[in-house]
Amino acid sequence: MDTQVGIVGAGPAGLLLAHLLGRAGIDCVVLEARSRDYVEQRVRAGVLEQGTVDVLTETGVGDRLQREGMVHHGIELRFGGEGHRIAMSELTGGRAITVYGQQEVVKDLIAARLDAGGPLEFEAGATEIDPSGGVVRYGDGGELRCAIVAGCDGFHGVARAAVPEAALTVYEREYPFAWLGILARAAPSSEELIYTHHERGFALHSMRSHEVTRNYLQVAPDEDVEAWPDERIWEELQTRMALADGSFTLDEGEIFEKGIAPMRSFVAEPMRHDRLFLAGDAAHIVPATGAKGLNLAVADVRVLARGLRAFFAHGDEAGLDAYSERCLRRVWRVQHFSWWMTQMLHRTGGDPFEAQLQRSQLDYVVRSRAAATSLAENYVGTELEDA
Ligand SMILES: Cc1cc2nc3c(=O)[nH]c(=O)nc-3n(C[C@H](O)[C@H](O)[C@H](O)COP(=O)(O)OP(=O)(O)OC[C@H]3O[C@@H](n4cnc5c(N)ncnc54)[C@H](O)[C@@H]3O)c2cc1C
């Protein structure tokens, strides 16, 4: 046996698992296909649930997050040219979200792992996993033998593919649109995120810091990013986000990151096969509208770390046996919320009946305290299970 837990993938799931196991004195090796520089620069999520912030802070990797993260107590839903605030903290007993880039979380976790002595191998992609033997083959002929393998290698990794097809049930939905996302050197034009429903399509105004904004536009799934020069992006954002009274203008600035991300819902279950445990995007994907992917990865590895602690301390397998079921309860809640937000806010083929239903749903959410509370408690994230 080379190590107790072989972790494939150094995204948020793999790195946080390594951190939690390290604190519990459990040996693990992290294998990552890409370079350190690449994973530290990869721009993705930026909205952290209250529970995610708590886990990072309580386990000693939240210092920079506490200093630099932007705490938000509400979001705005904008439709029909008017803005409506959902007072999340007021509706959820004080819970909030924190805006802090995923790549910053990744940097903090990599630093903690290396400070603790690793091991964390970059450019060491797994090529094959044997879920029964606990073997991971990687790089040019490397082999890692472990009691448990954690497949944290994202949606396109090798871990899920190592599970025999007949042992997995897959649930999937592709949406007929994608998100064009930009990062720009411009101060946020609002203190909170703005989710906009518009006849030309969805738009989101978000931010990464007091100097950098993150904006998204709904586009066709096969859209070519080259068809979107900077001026066109700003013009479309201004149009979709405009208020009827003309009082809103989005601050513009140099765009230094531009990309198109597909929108997909996906669950593969169960999340365990023999000695292999899938966590994060390796097991499930949500459309980004609910801002949940990273948070779900954190929730998974928290449950897994707890099961592994009992297993290595007393040979108690109950937590590992319950892993998949415990995670999937949250996964499906989040799947539903992410799907619900997505179908409420995106233009779907110009069907006028559908558009009326969306407006009615939005109207209800901002007028009914019960409906707003439901959105708020899902958005800030339901309580994590005990660690
Ligand atoms: C454009 C975009 C925007 C997003 N926005 C949000 C958001 O606003 N809020 C939110 O919560 N979520 C968002 N998400 C989703 C979120 O980024 C993911 O859910 C999150 O990264 C999942 O973490 P993970 O560790 O499971 O997977 P990943 O972050 O994908 O990490 C997997 C790691 O495994 C590595 N790997 C892959 N194959 C192998 C292999 N064979 N061997 C070794 N290593 C391997 C990869 O290089 C990667 O480092 C977004 C995603 C994208 C793409």
mmCIF file of C-alpha atoms in Angstrom, chain A:
data_model
loop_
_atom_site.group_PDB
_atom_site.id
_atom_site.type_symbol
_atom_site.label_atom_id
_atom_site.label_comp_id
_atom_site.label_asym_id
_atom_site.label_seq_id
_atom_site.Cartn_x
_atom_site.Cartn_y
_atom_site.Cartn_z
ATOM 1 C CA MET A 1 0.000 0.000 0.000
ATOM 2 C CA ASP A 2 1.495 3.345 -1.058
ATOM 3 C CA THR A 3 -1.076 5.558 0.658
ATOM 4 C CA GLN A 4 -4.428 5.346 2.421
ATOM 5 C CA VAL A 5 -6.364 7.554 -0.014
ATOM 6 C CA GLY A 6 -5.436 8.232 -3.628
ATOM 7 C CA ILE A 7 -7.078 11.461 -4.759
ATOM 8 C CA VAL A 8 -7.435 12.004 -8.494
ATOM 9 C CA GLY A 9 -7.797 15.687 -9.381
ATOM 10 C CA ALA A 10 -6.708 18.919 -7.684
ATOM 11 C CA GLY A 11 -9.837 21.001 -8.179
ATOM 12 C CA PRO A 12 -11.799 22.233 -5.171
ATOM 13 C CA ALA A 13 -13.099 18.711 -4.381
ATOM 14 C CA GLY A 14 -9.725 16.927 -4.420
ATOM 15 C CA LEU A 15 -7.814 19.696 -2.679
ATOM 16 C CA LEU A 16 -10.347 20.183 0.113
ATOM 17 C CA LEU A 17 -10.555 16.430 0.677
ATOM 18 C CA ALA A 18 -6.754 16.273 0.976
ATOM 19 C CA HIS A 19 -6.861 19.164 3.436
ATOM 20 C CA LEU A 20 -9.577 17.575 5.607
ATOM 21 C CA LEU A 21 -7.837 14.182 5.583
ATOM 22 C CA GLY A 22 -4.467 15.746 6.364
ATOM 23 C CA ARG A 23 -5.951 17.400 9.432
ATOM 24 C CA ALA A 24 -7.266 13.997 10.555
ATOM 25 C CA GLY A 25 -3.828 12.373 10.114
ATOM 26 C CA ILE A 26 -4.899 10.276 7.126
ATOM 27 C CA ASP A 27 -2.274 9.806 4.403
ATOM 28 C CA CYS A 28 -3.233 10.749 0.895
ATOM 29 C CA VAL A 29 -1.613 11.504 -2.442
ATOM 30 C CA VAL A 30 -3.167 13.994 -4.875
ATOM 31 C CA LEU A 31 -2.589 13.437 -8.602
ATOM 32 C CA GLU A 32 -3.410 16.321 -10.947
ATOM 33 C CA ALA A 33 -3.248 16.194 -14.742
ATOM 34 C CA ARG A 34 -2.479 19.901 -15.253
ATOM 35 C CA SER A 35 0.290 22.220 -14.050
ATOM 36 C CA ARG A 36 0.015 24.232 -10.834
ATOM 37 C CA ASP A 37 -0.079 27.441 -12.821
ATOM 38 C CA TYR A 38 -2.929 26.190 -14.976
ATOM 39 C CA VAL A 39 -5.209 25.151 -12.112
ATOM 40 C CA GLU A 40 -4.449 28.333 -10.173
ATOM 41 C CA GLN A 41 -5.428 30.527 -13.126
ATOM 42 C CA ARG A 42 -8.538 28.633 -14.244
ATOM 43 C CA VAL A 43 -11.471 31.057 -13.951
ATOM 44 C CA ARG A 44 -14.739 29.457 -12.937
ATOM 45 C CA ALA A 45 -17.097 29.825 -9.995
ATOM 46 C CA GLY A 46 -17.175 32.721 -7.590
ATOM 47 C CA VAL A 47 -20.188 32.434 -5.296
ATOM 48 C CA LEU A 48 -19.581 30.608 -2.027
ATOM 49 C CA GLU A 49 -22.456 29.446 0.141
ATOM 50 C CA GLN A 50 -22.431 30.168 3.846
ATOM 51 C CA GLY A 51 -21.618 26.496 4.571
ATOM 52 C CA THR A 52 -18.636 26.519 2.173
ATOM 53 C CA VAL A 53 -17.222 29.641 3.822
ATOM 54 C CA ASP A 54 -17.705 28.061 7.258
ATOM 55 C CA VAL A 55 -15.860 24.847 6.287
ATOM 56 C CA LEU A 56 -12.902 26.745 4.819
ATOM 57 C CA THR A 57 -12.737 29.122 7.781
ATOM 58 C CA GLU A 58 -13.130 26.478 10.488
ATOM 59 C CA THR A 59 -10.379 24.321 8.971
ATOM 60 C CA GLY A 60 -7.849 27.150 8.761
ATOM 61 C CA VAL A 61 -7.859 28.009 5.045
ATOM 62 C CA GLY A 62 -10.192 30.986 5.236
ATOM 63 C CA ASP A 63 -7.876 33.866 6.218
ATOM 64 C CA ARG A 64 -7.614 35.465 2.785
ATOM 65 C CA LEU A 65 -11.249 34.615 2.080
ATOM 66 C CA GLN A 66 -12.265 36.507 5.226
ATOM 67 C CA ARG A 67 -10.103 39.487 4.221
ATOM 68 C CA GLU A 68 -10.865 39.668 0.495
ATOM 69 C CA GLY A 69 -14.239 37.942 0.075
ATOM 70 C CA MET A 70 -17.242 40.192 -0.532
ATOM 71 C CA VAL A 71 -20.171 39.233 1.694
ATOM 72 C CA HIS A 72 -23.576 39.722 0.046
ATOM 73 C CA HIS A 73 -26.865 39.742 1.922
ATOM 74 C CA GLY A 74 -29.174 39.873 -1.084
ATOM 75 C CA ILE A 75 -29.500 39.504 -4.845
ATOM 76 C CA GLU A 76 -31.551 41.427 -7.375
ATOM 77 C CA LEU A 77 -34.009 39.905 -9.818
ATOM 78 C CA ARG A 78 -34.534 42.286 -12.722
ATOM 79 C CA PHE A 79 -37.375 41.856 -15.197
ATOM 80 C CA GLY A 80 -39.792 44.049 -17.105
ATOM 81 C CA GLY A 81 -37.263 46.866 -16.724
ATOM 82 C CA GLU A 82 -37.526 46.884 -12.903
ATOM 83 C CA GLY A 83 -35.280 45.604 -10.153
ATOM 84 C CA HIS A 84 -36.507 43.630 -7.121
ATOM 85 C CA ARG A 85 -34.276 42.742 -4.186
ATOM 86 C CA ILE A 86 -34.405 39.330 -2.524
ATOM 87 C CA ALA A 87 -33.216 40.043 1.021
ATOM 88 C CA MET A 88 -31.459 36.717 1.529
ATOM 89 C CA SER A 89 -30.023 37.257 4.993
ATOM 90 C CA GLU A 90 -33.234 38.702 6.375
ATOM 91 C CA LEU A 91 -35.171 35.732 5.002
ATOM 92 C CA THR A 92 -32.743 33.047 6.215
ATOM 93 C CA GLY A 93 -31.880 34.064 9.759
ATOM 94 C CA GLY A 94 -28.693 35.891 8.818
ATOM 95 C CA ARG A 95 -27.087 33.540 6.279
ATOM 96 C CA ALA A 96 -25.203 35.119 3.362
ATOM 97 C CA ILE A 97 -23.076 34.304 0.324
ATOM 98 C CA THR A 98 -19.473 35.380 -0.224
ATOM 99 C CA VAL A 99 -18.049 36.350 -3.591
ATOM 100 C CA TYR A 100 -14.501 34.935 -3.829
ATOM 101 C CA GLY A 101 -13.082 33.372 -6.992
ATOM 102 C CA GLN A 102 -12.742 29.612 -7.265
ATOM 103 C CA GLN A 103 -9.132 30.029 -8.373
ATOM 104 C CA GLU A 104 -8.453 31.879 -5.108
ATOM 105 C CA VAL A 105 -9.934 28.964 -3.131
ATOM 106 C CA VAL A 106 -7.736 26.625 -5.179
ATOM 107 C CA LYS A 107 -4.617 28.756 -4.508
ATOM 108 C CA ASP A 108 -5.327 28.789 -0.760
ATOM 109 C CA LEU A 109 -5.833 25.006 -0.655
ATOM 110 C CA ILE A 110 -2.703 24.295 -2.718
ATOM 111 C CA ALA A 111 -0.645 26.514 -0.402
ATOM 112 C CA ALA A 112 -2.063 24.724 2.655
ATOM 113 C CA ARG A 113 -1.341 21.319 1.152
ATOM 114 C CA LEU A 114 2.240 22.187 0.226
ATOM 115 C CA ASP A 115 2.826 23.815 3.643
ATOM 116 C CA ALA A 116 1.649 20.580 5.247
ATOM 117 C CA GLY A 117 4.235 18.664 3.201
ATOM 118 C CA GLY A 118 2.066 17.397 0.295
ATOM 119 C CA PRO A 119 2.191 15.085 -1.574
ATOM 120 C CA LEU A 120 0.549 16.843 -4.476
ATOM 121 C CA GLU A 121 1.750 15.842 -7.944
ATOM 122 C CA PHE A 122 1.062 18.150 -10.888
ATOM 123 C CA GLU A 123 1.198 16.994 -14.503
ATOM 124 C CA ALA A 124 0.500 13.488 -13.259
ATOM 125 C CA GLY A 125 -2.792 12.646 -14.951
ATOM 126 C CA ALA A 126 -4.464 9.348 -14.043
ATOM 127 C CA THR A 127 -4.844 7.093 -17.058
ATOM 128 C CA GLU A 128 -6.619 4.149 -15.449
ATOM 129 C CA ILE A 129 -8.312 3.343 -12.158
ATOM 130 C CA ASP A 130 -9.072 -0.116 -10.819
ATOM 131 C CA PRO A 131 -11.991 0.424 -8.408
ATOM 132 C CA SER A 132 -11.724 -3.048 -6.859
ATOM 133 C CA GLY A 133 -7.958 -3.293 -6.465
ATOM 134 C CA GLY A 134 -7.511 0.328 -5.358
ATOM 135 C CA VAL A 135 -4.929 1.036 -8.052
ATOM 136 C CA VAL A 136 -4.426 4.281 -9.950
ATOM 137 C CA ARG A 137 -2.123 4.308 -12.986
ATOM 138 C CA TYR A 138 -0.844 7.738 -13.915
ATOM 139 C CA GLY A 139 1.638 9.680 -16.026
ATOM 140 C CA ASP A 140 4.256 7.631 -17.837
ATOM 141 C CA GLY A 141 3.933 4.302 -16.062
ATOM 142 C CA GLY A 142 3.343 5.505 -12.491
ATOM 143 C CA GLU A 143 1.216 3.339 -10.208
ATOM 144 C CA LEU A 144 -0.384 4.249 -6.890
ATOM 145 C CA ARG A 145 -1.878 1.582 -4.619
ATOM 146 C CA CYS A 146 -4.366 2.759 -2.029
ATOM 147 C CA ALA A 147 -7.132 1.519 0.277
ATOM 148 C CA ILE A 148 -9.558 4.083 -1.121
ATOM 149 C CA VAL A 149 -9.625 6.073 -4.367
ATOM 150 C CA ALA A 150 -11.385 9.449 -4.480
ATOM 151 C CA GLY A 151 -12.393 10.369 -8.024
ATOM 152 C CA CYS A 152 -12.341 14.180 -7.910
ATOM 153 C CA ASP A 153 -11.288 14.668 -11.531
ATOM 154 C CA GLY A 154 -14.221 16.683 -12.801
ATOM 155 C CA PHE A 155 -16.760 15.961 -15.495
ATOM 156 C CA HIS A 156 -14.254 14.883 -18.166
ATOM 157 C CA GLY A 157 -11.989 12.803 -15.912
ATOM 158 C CA VAL A 158 -11.299 9.074 -15.893
ATOM 159 C CA ALA A 159 -12.843 8.133 -12.516
ATOM 160 C CA ARG A 160 -16.499 7.915 -13.522
ATOM 161 C CA ALA A 161 -15.488 6.003 -16.658
ATOM 162 C CA ALA A 162 -13.793 3.394 -14.433
ATOM 163 C CA VAL A 163 -17.181 2.338 -13.053
ATOM 164 C CA PRO A 164 -18.793 -0.419 -15.169
ATOM 165 C CA GLU A 165 -21.584 1.138 -17.211
ATOM 166 C CA ALA A 166 -24.175 -1.276 -15.843
ATOM 167 C CA ALA A 167 -23.430 -0.156 -12.284
ATOM 168 C CA LEU A 168 -24.261 3.515 -12.923
ATOM 169 C CA THR A 169 -27.557 5.232 -13.597
ATOM 170 C CA VAL A 170 -27.170 8.522 -15.443
ATOM 171 C CA TYR A 171 -29.711 11.361 -15.420
ATOM 172 C CA GLU A 172 -29.027 14.165 -17.849
ATOM 173 C CA ARG A 173 -30.471 17.302 -19.379
ATOM 174 C CA GLU A 174 -28.845 19.616 -21.900
ATOM 175 C CA TYR A 175 -30.206 23.132 -22.268
ATOM 176 C CA PRO A 176 -30.655 24.879 -25.614
ATOM 177 C CA PHE A 177 -28.362 27.731 -24.597
ATOM 178 C CA ALA A 178 -24.924 28.488 -23.143
ATOM 179 C CA TRP A 179 -23.335 31.335 -21.149
ATOM 180 C CA LEU A 180 -20.822 33.742 -22.594
ATOM 181 C CA GLY A 181 -18.833 34.911 -19.550
ATOM 182 C CA ILE A 182 -16.385 37.810 -19.310
ATOM 183 C CA LEU A 183 -14.056 39.255 -16.702
ATOM 184 C CA ALA A 184 -13.494 42.990 -17.080
ATOM 185 C CA ARG A 185 -11.460 45.669 -15.333
ATOM 186 C CA ALA A 186 -14.461 47.696 -14.241
ATOM 187 C CA ALA A 187 -15.889 48.505 -10.836
ATOM 188 C CA PRO A 188 -19.136 46.650 -10.047
ATOM 189 C CA SER A 189 -22.203 48.698 -10.980
ATOM 190 C CA SER A 190 -24.209 47.219 -8.140
ATOM 191 C CA GLU A 191 -23.358 46.046 -4.638
ATOM 192 C CA GLU A 192 -25.147 42.754 -5.245
ATOM 193 C CA LEU A 193 -25.551 40.283 -8.108
ATOM 194 C CA ILE A 194 -28.226 41.115 -10.686
ATOM 195 C CA TYR A 195 -30.065 38.256 -12.401
ATOM 196 C CA THR A 196 -31.891 39.641 -15.430
ATOM 197 C CA HIS A 197 -34.774 38.156 -17.378
ATOM 198 C CA HIS A 198 -35.072 39.886 -20.764
ATOM 199 C CA GLU A 199 -36.804 39.105 -24.040
ATOM 200 C CA ARG A 200 -33.373 38.962 -25.738
ATOM 201 C CA GLY A 201 -32.149 36.442 -23.169
ATOM 202 C CA PHE A 202 -30.745 36.132 -19.667
ATOM 203 C CA ALA A 203 -27.923 38.344 -18.345
ATOM 204 C CA LEU A 204 -26.050 38.295 -15.034
ATOM 205 C CA HIS A 205 -24.002 41.047 -13.471
ATOM 206 C CA SER A 206 -21.540 39.712 -10.928
ATOM 207 C CA MET A 207 -18.117 40.669 -9.610
ATOM 208 C CA ARG A 208 -14.826 39.302 -8.321
ATOM 209 C CA SER A 209 -13.510 42.346 -6.462
ATOM 210 C CA HIS A 210 -14.009 46.092 -6.183
ATOM 211 C CA GLU A 211 -12.062 46.463 -9.443
ATOM 212 C CA VAL A 212 -13.180 43.437 -11.483
ATOM 213 C CA THR A 213 -16.647 42.507 -12.768
ATOM 214 C CA ARG A 214 -17.883 39.174 -14.059
ATOM 215 C CA ASN A 215 -20.789 39.370 -16.491
ATOM 216 C CA TYR A 216 -22.655 36.691 -18.381
ATOM 217 C CA LEU A 217 -24.967 36.615 -21.403
ATOM 218 C CA GLN A 218 -27.223 33.813 -22.534
ATOM 219 C CA VAL A 219 -26.102 32.777 -26.036
ATOM 220 C CA ALA A 220 -26.782 29.863 -28.410
ATOM 221 C CA PRO A 221 -25.124 26.574 -27.386
ATOM 222 C CA ASP A 222 -23.001 26.505 -30.549
ATOM 223 C CA GLU A 223 -22.105 30.204 -30.388
ATOM 224 C CA ASP A 224 -18.622 31.134 -31.605
ATOM 225 C CA VAL A 225 -16.812 33.386 -29.147
ATOM 226 C CA GLU A 226 -15.147 35.115 -32.116
ATOM 227 C CA ALA A 227 -18.580 36.448 -33.088
ATOM 228 C CA TRP A 228 -18.568 38.489 -29.886
ATOM 229 C CA PRO A 229 -16.111 41.397 -30.074
ATOM 230 C CA ASP A 230 -15.988 43.457 -26.861
ATOM 231 C CA GLU A 231 -18.275 46.240 -28.169
ATOM 232 C CA ARG A 232 -21.009 43.754 -29.026
ATOM 233 C CA ILE A 233 -20.823 42.204 -25.551
ATOM 234 C CA TRP A 234 -21.142 45.570 -23.788
ATOM 235 C CA GLU A 235 -23.958 46.682 -26.039
ATOM 236 C CA GLU A 236 -25.918 43.494 -25.398
ATOM 237 C CA LEU A 237 -25.309 43.646 -21.639
ATOM 238 C CA GLN A 238 -26.449 47.285 -21.525
ATOM 239 C CA THR A 239 -29.601 46.450 -23.479
ATOM 240 C CA ARG A 240 -30.614 43.453 -21.398
ATOM 241 C CA MET A 241 -29.804 45.051 -18.046
ATOM 242 C CA ALA A 242 -31.339 48.485 -18.681
ATOM 243 C CA LEU A 243 -33.956 49.770 -16.247
ATOM 244 C CA ALA A 244 -37.125 51.291 -17.709
ATOM 245 C CA ASP A 245 -36.430 54.648 -16.030
ATOM 246 C CA GLY A 246 -32.963 54.779 -17.591
ATOM 247 C CA SER A 247 -31.239 54.966 -14.201
ATOM 248 C CA PHE A 248 -28.835 52.032 -14.695
ATOM 249 C CA THR A 249 -25.635 51.924 -16.720
ATOM 250 C CA LEU A 250 -23.170 49.081 -16.503
ATOM 251 C CA ASP A 251 -19.599 50.255 -15.961
ATOM 252 C CA GLU A 252 -17.418 49.080 -18.839
ATOM 253 C CA GLY A 253 -13.720 48.289 -18.901
ATOM 254 C CA GLU A 254 -11.037 46.172 -20.545
ATOM 255 C CA ILE A 255 -12.205 42.576 -21.039
ATOM 256 C CA PHE A 256 -9.339 40.229 -20.115
ATOM 257 C CA GLU A 257 -11.128 36.879 -20.090
ATOM 258 C CA LYS A 258 -13.882 35.611 -22.364
ATOM 259 C CA GLY A 259 -15.355 32.131 -22.675
ATOM 260 C CA ILE A 260 -18.459 30.121 -23.448
ATOM 261 C CA ALA A 261 -19.723 27.461 -21.027
ATOM 262 C CA PRO A 262 -22.458 24.952 -21.849
ATOM 263 C CA MET A 263 -25.422 24.531 -19.517
ATOM 264 C CA ARG A 264 -26.065 21.002 -18.385
ATOM 265 C CA SER A 265 -27.692 19.027 -15.595
ATOM 266 C CA PHE A 266 -26.114 15.625 -14.946
ATOM 267 C CA VAL A 267 -26.113 13.053 -12.141
ATOM 268 C CA ALA A 268 -24.419 9.643 -12.125
ATOM 269 C CA GLU A 269 -25.430 7.433 -9.243
ATOM 270 C CA PRO A 270 -24.492 5.779 -6.999
ATOM 271 C CA MET A 271 -21.435 7.877 -6.183
ATOM 272 C CA ARG A 272 -19.489 4.857 -4.957
ATOM 273 C CA HIS A 273 -18.287 1.714 -6.673
ATOM 274 C CA ASP A 274 -16.282 -0.650 -4.501
ATOM 275 C CA ARG A 275 -13.240 1.323 -3.289
ATOM 276 C CA LEU A 276 -13.828 4.232 -5.649
ATOM 277 C CA PHE A 277 -15.785 7.274 -4.416
ATOM 278 C CA LEU A 278 -16.836 9.969 -6.882
ATOM 279 C CA ALA A 279 -17.069 13.567 -5.631
ATOM 280 C CA GLY A 280 -17.883 16.941 -7.181
ATOM 281 C CA ASP A 281 -18.209 17.379 -10.931
ATOM 282 C CA ALA A 282 -17.023 13.793 -11.495
ATOM 283 C CA ALA A 283 -20.472 12.715 -10.275
ATOM 284 C CA HIS A 284 -22.738 15.647 -11.072
ATOM 285 C CA ILE A 285 -23.051 18.908 -12.994
ATOM 286 C CA VAL A 286 -25.538 21.710 -12.474
ATOM 287 C CA PRO A 287 -26.305 24.657 -14.757
ATOM 288 C CA ALA A 288 -24.429 27.667 -13.390
ATOM 289 C CA THR A 289 -27.582 29.757 -12.735
ATOM 290 C CA GLY A 290 -27.838 28.568 -9.133
ATOM 291 C CA ALA A 291 -24.062 29.093 -8.492
ATOM 292 C CA LYS A 292 -23.838 25.664 -6.911
ATOM 293 C CA GLY A 293 -21.192 23.451 -8.600
ATOM 294 C CA LEU A 294 -18.280 24.335 -6.355
ATOM 295 C CA ASN A 295 -20.475 24.330 -3.259
ATOM 296 C CA LEU A 296 -21.773 20.868 -4.036
ATOM 297 C CA ALA A 297 -18.214 19.599 -4.436
ATOM 298 C CA VAL A 298 -17.428 20.949 -0.958
ATOM 299 C CA ALA A 299 -20.519 19.290 0.537
ATOM 300 C CA ASP A 300 -19.568 15.919 -1.007
ATOM 301 C CA VAL A 301 -16.023 15.830 0.303
ATOM 302 C CA ARG A 302 -17.140 16.867 3.752
ATOM 303 C CA VAL A 303 -19.354 13.772 3.909
ATOM 304 C CA LEU A 304 -16.577 11.627 2.434
ATOM 305 C CA ALA A 305 -13.945 12.904 4.877
ATOM 306 C CA ARG A 306 -16.224 12.086 7.784
ATOM 307 C CA GLY A 307 -16.766 8.523 6.504
ATOM 308 C CA LEU A 308 -13.047 8.037 5.916
ATOM 309 C CA ARG A 309 -12.145 9.261 9.412
ATOM 310 C CA ALA A 310 -14.394 6.605 11.010
ATOM 311 C CA PHE A 311 -13.140 3.959 8.577
ATOM 312 C CA PHE A 312 -9.433 4.522 9.222
ATOM 313 C CA ALA A 313 -9.861 5.136 12.966
ATOM 314 C CA HIS A 314 -12.081 2.143 13.869
ATOM 315 C CA GLY A 315 -12.712 0.182 10.673
ATOM 316 C CA ASP A 316 -16.265 1.552 10.833
ATOM 317 C CA GLU A 317 -17.714 1.429 7.310
ATOM 318 C CA ALA A 318 -21.166 2.857 8.078
ATOM 319 C CA GLY A 319 -20.250 6.368 6.930
ATOM 320 C CA LEU A 320 -18.731 5.110 3.687
ATOM 321 C CA ASP A 321 -21.739 2.884 3.046
ATOM 322 C CA ALA A 322 -24.054 5.861 3.512
ATOM 323 C CA TYR A 323 -21.863 8.235 1.456
ATOM 324 C CA SER A 324 -23.723 8.095 -1.831
ATOM 325 C CA GLU A 325 -27.195 8.336 -0.348
ATOM 326 C CA ARG A 326 -26.276 11.216 1.960
ATOM 327 C CA CYS A 327 -24.677 13.191 -0.865
ATOM 328 C CA LEU A 328 -27.423 12.519 -3.373
ATOM 329 C CA ARG A 329 -30.108 13.969 -1.133
ATOM 330 C CA ARG A 330 -28.350 17.341 -1.369
ATOM 331 C CA VAL A 331 -27.366 16.834 -5.016
ATOM 332 C CA TRP A 332 -31.001 16.436 -6.083
ATOM 333 C CA ARG A 333 -32.163 19.420 -4.011
ATOM 334 C CA VAL A 334 -29.502 21.506 -5.714
ATOM 335 C CA GLN A 335 -30.331 19.995 -9.112
ATOM 336 C CA HIS A 336 -33.918 21.051 -8.689
ATOM 337 C CA PHE A 337 -33.016 24.576 -7.560
ATOM 338 C CA SER A 338 -30.514 25.067 -10.389
ATOM 339 C CA TRP A 339 -32.994 23.787 -12.989
ATOM 340 C CA TRP A 340 -35.752 25.990 -11.516
ATOM 341 C CA MET A 341 -33.627 29.158 -11.616
ATOM 342 C CA THR A 342 -32.503 28.285 -15.138
ATOM 343 C CA GLN A 343 -35.953 27.710 -16.587
ATOM 344 C CA MET A 344 -37.330 30.817 -14.865
ATOM 345 C CA LEU A 345 -34.673 33.185 -16.205
ATOM 346 C CA HIS A 346 -33.673 32.056 -19.724
ATOM 347 C CA ARG A 347 -35.334 32.723 -23.032
ATOM 348 C CA THR A 348 -36.449 29.377 -24.414
ATOM 349 C CA GLY A 349 -37.097 29.638 -28.129
ATOM 350 C CA GLY A 350 -39.435 32.609 -27.996
ATOM 351 C CA ASP A 351 -42.547 30.643 -26.931
ATOM 352 C CA PRO A 352 -44.948 33.397 -25.717
ATOM 353 C CA PHE A 353 -46.816 31.052 -23.357
ATOM 354 C CA GLU A 354 -43.547 30.063 -21.678
ATOM 355 C CA ALA A 355 -42.521 33.715 -21.419
ATOM 356 C CA GLN A 356 -45.792 34.556 -19.613
ATOM 357 C CA LEU A 357 -45.248 31.699 -17.163
ATOM 358 C CA GLN A 358 -41.733 32.960 -16.437
ATOM 359 C CA ARG A 359 -43.003 36.488 -15.765
ATOM 360 C CA SER A 360 -45.724 35.130 -13.507
ATOM 361 C CA GLN A 361 -43.191 33.037 -11.575
ATOM 362 C CA LEU A 362 -40.819 35.985 -11.185
ATOM 363 C CA ASP A 363 -43.635 38.221 -10.089
ATOM 364 C CA TYR A 364 -44.687 35.675 -7.473
ATOM 365 C CA VAL A 365 -41.130 35.242 -6.164
ATOM 366 C CA VAL A 366 -40.692 38.965 -5.545
ATOM 367 C CA ARG A 367 -44.181 39.514 -4.108
ATOM 368 C CA SER A 368 -44.578 36.466 -1.891
ATOM 369 C CA ARG A 369 -42.415 36.256 1.215
ATOM 370 C CA ALA A 370 -42.827 32.463 1.196
ATOM 371 C CA ALA A 371 -41.598 32.169 -2.401
ATOM 372 C CA ALA A 372 -38.731 34.619 -1.810
ATOM 373 C CA THR A 373 -37.709 32.675 1.305
ATOM 374 C CA SER A 374 -37.600 29.456 -0.673
ATOM 375 C CA LEU A 375 -35.299 31.043 -3.262
ATOM 376 C CA ALA A 376 -33.154 32.631 -0.534
ATOM 377 C CA GLU A 377 -32.636 29.494 1.540
ATOM 378 C CA ASN A 378 -31.634 27.479 -1.502
ATOM 379 C CA TYR A 379 -29.337 30.226 -2.784
ATOM 380 C CA VAL A 380 -27.405 30.701 0.470
ATOM 381 C CA GLY A 381 -27.381 26.922 0.807
ATOM 382 C CA THR A 382 -29.154 24.605 3.189
ATOM 383 C CA GLU A 383 -27.222 23.574 6.303
ATOM 384 C CA LEU A 384 -24.429 21.066 5.716
ATOM 385 C CA GLU A 385 -24.674 17.807 7.621
ATOM 386 C CA ASP A 386 -22.521 17.457 10.744
ATOM 387 C CA ALA A 387 -18.880 16.872 9.935
#
